[in-house]
Amino acid sequence: MKRLGVLTAVAVALVVAAATPSEAAKKGRSGAYDGLWSVSIRTQAGPCDPSYRYPARIVGGRVLQADNDFSYQISGAVISSGGIAVTVSKGGQSATGYGRLRGSSGGGRWSAGGNTCYGTWSAMRRASN
C-alpha cells in the first residue's frame, strides 16, 4: 500500500470540518490563537509515516501554510473556544484533523484515506503574529 508521507505530515497541521469550515466556525473564529505553531504528528495505525513535525500559521482564526511548499493545500479554522478543524490535501488525497488549542499548546486526532491512517497531533505556539 502506498505511504501517504507528506500528507500524513501535514494532516493536522494541527493544526486539523471538511474542506471548508462550517458557517458556525466562520462566525466564531478567533485571533487569540494567531501565530506560528510547531505541529507534531504521530500515526497510531495505517501505512502512513510514523511521525513528522512541521510549521503551521494561524491568522485571524484561519489555519494556513507557514512555509512556501505549495505541493499541498491546507485550510481550517480555530473558533474562540479553541476548537480547531483542518483539512489538508495533496495529489487527490486528503486528511482531516480535529482538536483543541489552549493558550500556547493543543492537540487532537487526525485521519486520512477513509481511516486508512489515523493518529494524534500536538502543537506548540512558537511566535505570536
Short mmCIF file of N, CA and C in Angstrom, two decimals:
data_model
loop_
_atom_site.label_atom_id
_atom_site.label_comp_id
_atom_site.label_asym_id
_atom_site.label_seq_id
_atom_site.Cartn_x
_atom_site.Cartn_y
_atom_site.Cartn_z
N MET A 1 0.85 -1.17 0.00
CA MET A 1 0.00 0.00 0.00
C MET A 1 0.89 1.23 0.00
N LYS A 2 0.53 2.24 -0.75
CA LYS A 2 1.30 3.46 -0.89
C LYS A 2 1.32 4.25 0.41
N ARG A 3 2.52 4.68 0.85
CA ARG A 3 2.64 5.50 2.05
C ARG A 3 2.10 6.89 1.75
N LEU A 4 1.45 7.48 2.70
CA LEU A 4 0.86 8.79 2.49
C LEU A 4 1.83 9.91 2.86
N GLY A 5 3.01 9.60 3.37
CA GLY A 5 4.11 10.50 3.62
C GLY A 5 3.76 11.93 4.00
N VAL A 6 4.00 12.85 3.08
CA VAL A 6 3.81 14.27 3.36
C VAL A 6 2.38 14.56 3.76
N LEU A 7 1.42 13.87 3.16
CA LEU A 7 0.03 14.09 3.53
C LEU A 7 -0.16 13.82 5.01
N THR A 8 0.44 12.74 5.50
CA THR A 8 0.36 12.43 6.92
C THR A 8 0.99 13.56 7.71
N ALA A 9 2.15 14.00 7.27
CA ALA A 9 2.87 15.03 7.99
C ALA A 9 2.05 16.30 8.13
N VAL A 10 1.32 16.62 7.13
CA VAL A 10 0.57 17.87 7.12
C VAL A 10 -0.83 17.66 7.65
N ALA A 11 -1.22 16.42 7.80
CA ALA A 11 -2.59 16.07 8.12
C ALA A 11 -3.19 16.93 9.20
N VAL A 12 -2.43 17.29 10.08
CA VAL A 12 -3.03 18.07 11.12
C VAL A 12 -2.39 19.41 11.20
N ALA A 13 -1.93 19.66 10.40
CA ALA A 13 -1.43 20.98 10.55
C ALA A 13 -2.26 21.43 11.66
N LEU A 14 -2.04 20.48 12.37
CA LEU A 14 -2.56 20.61 13.67
C LEU A 14 -3.61 19.66 13.84
N VAL A 15 -2.51 21.21 12.80
CA VAL A 15 -3.07 22.03 13.49
C VAL A 15 -3.93 21.75 13.06
N VAL A 16 -6.98 21.05 12.47
CA VAL A 16 -6.90 19.98 11.88
C VAL A 16 -8.36 19.80 11.81
N ALA A 17 -14.66 19.42 10.17
CA ALA A 17 -14.67 20.05 9.22
C ALA A 17 -14.29 19.48 7.93
N ALA A 18 -14.68 19.61 7.22
CA ALA A 18 -14.47 19.23 5.83
C ALA A 18 -13.59 20.28 5.21
N ALA A 19 -13.53 20.31 3.88
CA ALA A 19 -12.60 21.20 3.22
C ALA A 19 -12.85 22.66 3.54
N THR A 20 -14.07 23.03 3.90
CA THR A 20 -14.38 24.40 4.27
C THR A 20 -15.00 24.39 5.66
N PRO A 21 -14.54 25.27 6.54
CA PRO A 21 -15.13 25.32 7.88
C PRO A 21 -16.63 25.64 7.80
N SER A 22 -17.38 25.15 8.78
CA SER A 22 -18.81 25.39 8.82
C SER A 22 -19.10 26.88 9.02
N GLU A 23 -20.32 27.30 8.74
CA GLU A 23 -20.71 28.70 8.95
C GLU A 23 -20.55 29.08 10.42
N ALA A 24 -20.86 28.16 11.31
CA ALA A 24 -20.71 28.46 12.74
C ALA A 24 -19.25 28.72 13.07
N ALA A 25 -18.36 27.92 12.50
CA ALA A 25 -16.93 28.11 12.75
C ALA A 25 -16.46 29.44 12.18
N LYS A 26 -16.95 29.80 10.98
CA LYS A 26 -16.56 31.08 10.39
C LYS A 26 -16.96 32.24 11.29
N LYS A 27 -18.16 32.19 11.84
CA LYS A 27 -18.66 33.27 12.68
C LYS A 27 -17.93 33.34 14.00
N GLY A 28 -17.46 32.21 14.51
CA GLY A 28 -16.83 32.18 15.82
C GLY A 28 -15.31 32.19 15.78
N ARG A 29 -14.71 32.47 14.62
CA ARG A 29 -13.26 32.48 14.52
C ARG A 29 -12.65 33.44 15.53
N SER A 30 -11.48 33.08 16.00
CA SER A 30 -10.81 33.90 16.99
C SER A 30 -9.37 34.15 16.59
N GLY A 31 -8.89 35.36 16.85
CA GLY A 31 -7.49 35.68 16.61
C GLY A 31 -6.63 35.38 17.83
N ALA A 32 -7.22 34.87 18.90
CA ALA A 32 -6.48 34.59 20.13
C ALA A 32 -5.38 33.56 19.94
N TYR A 33 -5.49 32.75 18.90
CA TYR A 33 -4.50 31.69 18.67
C TYR A 33 -3.58 32.02 17.49
N ASP A 34 -3.64 33.24 17.00
CA ASP A 34 -2.82 33.63 15.85
C ASP A 34 -1.34 33.48 16.17
N GLY A 35 -0.59 33.06 15.18
CA GLY A 35 0.85 32.95 15.32
C GLY A 35 1.40 31.75 14.58
N LEU A 36 2.70 31.55 14.76
CA LEU A 36 3.41 30.42 14.16
C LEU A 36 3.39 29.26 15.15
N TRP A 37 2.99 28.09 14.67
CA TRP A 37 2.88 26.90 15.52
C TRP A 37 3.76 25.79 14.98
N SER A 38 4.30 24.99 15.88
CA SER A 38 5.04 23.79 15.52
C SER A 38 4.13 22.60 15.80
N VAL A 39 3.90 21.79 14.77
CA VAL A 39 2.94 20.68 14.88
C VAL A 39 3.68 19.35 14.80
N SER A 40 3.39 18.47 15.73
CA SER A 40 3.96 17.13 15.75
C SER A 40 2.83 16.12 15.52
N ILE A 41 3.04 15.23 14.56
CA ILE A 41 2.02 14.25 14.20
C ILE A 41 2.53 12.85 14.49
N ARG A 42 1.67 12.03 15.08
CA ARG A 42 2.01 10.63 15.37
C ARG A 42 0.94 9.73 14.77
N THR A 43 1.37 8.77 13.98
CA THR A 43 0.45 7.80 13.39
C THR A 43 0.27 6.64 14.37
N GLN A 44 -0.98 6.28 14.64
CA GLN A 44 -1.27 5.15 15.52
C GLN A 44 -1.57 3.89 14.73
N ALA A 45 -2.10 4.04 13.51
CA ALA A 45 -2.42 2.88 12.69
C ALA A 45 -2.42 3.26 11.22
N GLY A 46 -2.02 2.33 10.38
CA GLY A 46 -2.04 2.55 8.94
C GLY A 46 -0.65 2.70 8.34
N PRO A 47 -0.59 2.76 7.01
CA PRO A 47 0.68 2.79 6.29
C PRO A 47 1.32 4.18 6.16
N CYS A 48 0.90 5.15 6.94
CA CYS A 48 1.46 6.50 6.88
C CYS A 48 2.76 6.57 7.67
N ASP A 49 3.56 7.60 7.41
CA ASP A 49 4.80 7.79 8.16
C ASP A 49 4.50 7.79 9.65
N PRO A 50 5.39 7.24 10.48
CA PRO A 50 5.12 7.13 11.92
C PRO A 50 5.05 8.47 12.65
N SER A 51 5.85 9.44 12.22
CA SER A 51 5.81 10.75 12.88
C SER A 51 6.40 11.81 11.96
N TYR A 52 6.05 13.05 12.27
CA TYR A 52 6.54 14.16 11.47
C TYR A 52 6.31 15.44 12.25
N ARG A 53 7.15 16.44 11.99
CA ARG A 53 7.00 17.76 12.61
C ARG A 53 7.07 18.82 11.51
N TYR A 54 6.21 19.83 11.57
CA TYR A 54 6.21 20.87 10.56
C TYR A 54 5.57 22.14 11.12
N PRO A 55 5.74 23.29 10.43
CA PRO A 55 5.15 24.54 10.90
C PRO A 55 3.76 24.77 10.32
N ALA A 56 2.95 25.53 11.04
CA ALA A 56 1.65 26.00 10.56
C ALA A 56 1.45 27.41 11.09
N ARG A 57 0.66 28.21 10.40
CA ARG A 57 0.40 29.58 10.83
C ARG A 57 -1.10 29.78 10.98
N ILE A 58 -1.50 30.47 12.04
CA ILE A 58 -2.90 30.84 12.24
C ILE A 58 -2.97 32.35 12.15
N VAL A 59 -3.86 32.84 11.29
CA VAL A 59 -4.04 34.28 11.08
C VAL A 59 -5.55 34.57 11.10
N GLY A 60 -5.98 35.40 12.03
CA GLY A 60 -7.41 35.73 12.11
C GLY A 60 -8.29 34.52 12.32
N GLY A 61 -7.76 33.52 12.99
CA GLY A 61 -8.51 32.29 13.24
C GLY A 61 -8.49 31.31 12.09
N ARG A 62 -7.81 31.63 10.99
CA ARG A 62 -7.69 30.72 9.83
C ARG A 62 -6.36 29.99 9.89
N VAL A 63 -6.38 28.69 9.63
CA VAL A 63 -5.16 27.89 9.60
C VAL A 63 -4.60 27.93 8.18
N LEU A 64 -3.31 28.29 8.07
CA LEU A 64 -2.65 28.46 6.78
C LEU A 64 -1.30 27.76 6.76
N GLN A 65 -0.76 27.59 5.58
CA GLN A 65 0.60 27.08 5.44
C GLN A 65 1.57 28.10 5.99
N ALA A 66 2.62 27.64 6.65
CA ALA A 66 3.61 28.54 7.23
C ALA A 66 4.87 28.61 6.38
N ASP A 67 4.97 27.77 5.37
CA ASP A 67 6.17 27.77 4.54
C ASP A 67 5.77 27.95 3.08
N ASN A 68 6.74 27.91 2.20
CA ASN A 68 6.48 28.12 0.77
C ASN A 68 6.36 26.81 -0.01
N ASP A 69 6.04 25.73 0.65
CA ASP A 69 5.84 24.44 -0.02
C ASP A 69 4.38 24.37 -0.47
N PHE A 70 4.16 24.65 -1.77
CA PHE A 70 2.80 24.68 -2.28
C PHE A 70 2.42 23.36 -2.96
N SER A 71 3.10 22.27 -2.60
CA SER A 71 2.74 20.97 -3.14
C SER A 71 1.50 20.40 -2.44
N TYR A 72 1.06 21.06 -1.40
CA TYR A 72 -0.14 20.65 -0.68
C TYR A 72 -0.98 21.89 -0.38
N GLN A 73 -2.25 21.67 -0.05
CA GLN A 73 -3.16 22.74 0.33
C GLN A 73 -3.68 22.47 1.74
N ILE A 74 -3.77 23.53 2.53
CA ILE A 74 -4.27 23.39 3.89
C ILE A 74 -5.31 24.49 4.14
N SER A 75 -6.40 24.10 4.79
CA SER A 75 -7.41 25.08 5.17
C SER A 75 -8.01 24.64 6.49
N GLY A 76 -8.45 25.62 7.26
CA GLY A 76 -9.06 25.28 8.53
C GLY A 76 -9.38 26.52 9.32
N ALA A 77 -9.91 26.31 10.51
CA ALA A 77 -10.31 27.42 11.36
C ALA A 77 -10.20 27.04 12.82
N VAL A 78 -9.96 28.07 13.64
CA VAL A 78 -9.97 27.95 15.09
C VAL A 78 -11.09 28.85 15.59
N ILE A 79 -11.96 28.33 16.43
CA ILE A 79 -13.03 29.16 16.99
C ILE A 79 -12.61 29.67 18.36
N SER A 80 -13.37 30.60 18.90
CA SER A 80 -12.98 31.28 20.14
C SER A 80 -12.78 30.34 21.32
N SER A 81 -13.45 29.21 21.34
CA SER A 81 -13.27 28.24 22.43
C SER A 81 -11.97 27.44 22.29
N GLY A 82 -11.29 27.61 21.15
CA GLY A 82 -10.06 26.86 20.89
C GLY A 82 -10.27 25.63 20.03
N GLY A 83 -11.51 25.29 19.72
CA GLY A 83 -11.78 24.16 18.84
C GLY A 83 -11.18 24.42 17.47
N ILE A 84 -10.56 23.42 16.89
CA ILE A 84 -9.88 23.59 15.61
C ILE A 84 -10.22 22.43 14.68
N ALA A 85 -10.37 22.76 13.40
CA ALA A 85 -10.62 21.76 12.36
C ALA A 85 -9.77 22.15 11.15
N VAL A 86 -9.07 21.17 10.58
CA VAL A 86 -8.18 21.43 9.45
C VAL A 86 -8.32 20.31 8.43
N THR A 87 -8.27 20.69 7.17
CA THR A 87 -8.22 19.72 6.08
C THR A 87 -6.97 19.99 5.26
N VAL A 88 -6.25 18.93 4.94
CA VAL A 88 -5.04 19.02 4.12
C VAL A 88 -5.22 18.11 2.93
N SER A 89 -4.86 18.61 1.74
CA SER A 89 -4.96 17.76 0.55
C SER A 89 -3.69 17.86 -0.28
N LYS A 90 -3.40 16.76 -0.95
CA LYS A 90 -2.23 16.68 -1.81
C LYS A 90 -2.46 15.54 -2.79
N GLY A 91 -2.29 15.83 -4.06
CA GLY A 91 -2.38 14.79 -5.08
C GLY A 91 -3.65 13.97 -5.03
N GLY A 92 -4.79 14.59 -4.79
CA GLY A 92 -6.05 13.86 -4.78
C GLY A 92 -6.35 13.14 -3.48
N GLN A 93 -5.46 13.19 -2.51
CA GLN A 93 -5.69 12.58 -1.20
C GLN A 93 -5.95 13.68 -0.19
N SER A 94 -6.63 13.35 0.89
CA SER A 94 -6.86 14.36 1.91
C SER A 94 -6.84 13.74 3.30
N ALA A 95 -6.62 14.60 4.27
CA ALA A 95 -6.63 14.20 5.67
C ALA A 95 -7.33 15.29 6.45
N THR A 96 -8.01 14.92 7.52
CA THR A 96 -8.68 15.90 8.37
C THR A 96 -8.22 15.72 9.81
N GLY A 97 -8.21 16.81 10.51
CA GLY A 97 -7.83 16.78 11.91
C GLY A 97 -8.75 17.66 12.73
N TYR A 98 -8.98 17.27 13.95
CA TYR A 98 -9.84 18.00 14.88
C TYR A 98 -9.16 18.04 16.23
N GLY A 99 -9.45 19.05 17.00
CA GLY A 99 -8.88 19.10 18.34
C GLY A 99 -9.17 20.42 19.02
N ARG A 100 -8.29 20.78 19.95
CA ARG A 100 -8.48 21.99 20.74
C ARG A 100 -7.13 22.61 21.05
N LEU A 101 -7.09 23.95 20.96
CA LEU A 101 -5.94 24.72 21.39
C LEU A 101 -6.30 25.37 22.71
N ARG A 102 -5.32 25.45 23.61
CA ARG A 102 -5.50 26.13 24.90
C ARG A 102 -4.22 26.90 25.16
N GLY A 103 -4.32 28.22 25.21
CA GLY A 103 -3.12 29.03 25.42
C GLY A 103 -2.14 28.85 24.27
N SER A 104 -0.97 28.33 24.58
CA SER A 104 0.08 28.16 23.57
C SER A 104 0.34 26.70 23.22
N SER A 105 -0.64 25.84 23.48
CA SER A 105 -0.47 24.43 23.11
C SER A 105 -1.82 23.85 22.71
N GLY A 106 -1.79 22.65 22.18
CA GLY A 106 -3.03 22.00 21.79
C GLY A 106 -2.79 20.58 21.31
N GLY A 107 -3.86 19.91 20.97
CA GLY A 107 -3.75 18.55 20.49
C GLY A 107 -5.09 18.03 20.01
N GLY A 108 -5.05 16.86 19.40
CA GLY A 108 -6.27 16.25 18.90
C GLY A 108 -5.99 15.00 18.10
N ARG A 109 -6.92 14.68 17.21
CA ARG A 109 -6.85 13.47 16.39
C ARG A 109 -6.91 13.83 14.93
N TRP A 110 -6.40 12.93 14.08
CA TRP A 110 -6.46 13.12 12.63
C TRP A 110 -6.71 11.77 11.97
N SER A 111 -7.22 11.82 10.74
CA SER A 111 -7.38 10.60 9.94
C SER A 111 -7.24 10.94 8.46
N ALA A 112 -6.86 9.94 7.70
CA ALA A 112 -6.66 10.11 6.26
C ALA A 112 -7.14 8.88 5.52
N GLY A 113 -7.49 9.06 4.26
CA GLY A 113 -7.83 7.94 3.40
C GLY A 113 -8.94 7.07 3.94
N GLY A 114 -10.04 7.67 4.38
CA GLY A 114 -11.15 6.87 4.91
C GLY A 114 -10.74 6.04 6.10
N ASN A 115 -9.95 6.63 6.98
CA ASN A 115 -9.39 5.99 8.18
C ASN A 115 -8.36 4.92 7.86
N THR A 116 -7.77 4.96 6.65
CA THR A 116 -6.66 4.06 6.33
C THR A 116 -5.53 4.32 7.30
N CYS A 117 -5.33 5.59 7.63
CA CYS A 117 -4.35 6.00 8.63
C CYS A 117 -5.05 6.91 9.62
N TYR A 118 -4.60 6.86 10.86
CA TYR A 118 -5.11 7.79 11.85
C TYR A 118 -4.13 7.89 13.00
N GLY A 119 -4.30 8.95 13.78
CA GLY A 119 -3.39 9.14 14.90
C GLY A 119 -3.71 10.39 15.67
N THR A 120 -2.70 10.92 16.34
CA THR A 120 -2.85 12.10 17.17
C THR A 120 -1.89 13.18 16.73
N TRP A 121 -2.16 14.40 17.16
CA TRP A 121 -1.27 15.51 16.89
C TRP A 121 -1.16 16.39 18.14
N SER A 122 -0.06 17.09 18.24
CA SER A 122 0.11 18.08 19.31
C SER A 122 0.77 19.30 18.69
N ALA A 123 0.56 20.45 19.29
CA ALA A 123 1.11 21.69 18.74
C ALA A 123 1.54 22.62 19.86
N MET A 124 2.58 23.42 19.56
CA MET A 124 3.09 24.44 20.48
C MET A 124 3.25 25.73 19.69
N ARG A 125 2.76 26.85 20.25
CA ARG A 125 2.94 28.13 19.58
C ARG A 125 4.38 28.59 19.76
N ARG A 126 5.01 28.97 18.65
CA ARG A 126 6.40 29.43 18.66
C ARG A 126 6.51 30.94 18.64
N ALA A 127 5.53 31.61 18.05
CA ALA A 127 5.55 33.07 17.98
C ALA A 127 4.15 33.59 17.73
N SER A 128 3.84 34.75 18.28
CA SER A 128 2.56 35.39 18.00
C SER A 128 2.71 36.24 16.74
N ASN A 129 1.59 36.55 16.11
CA ASN A 129 1.64 37.41 14.92
C ASN A 129 1.93 38.83 15.31
#
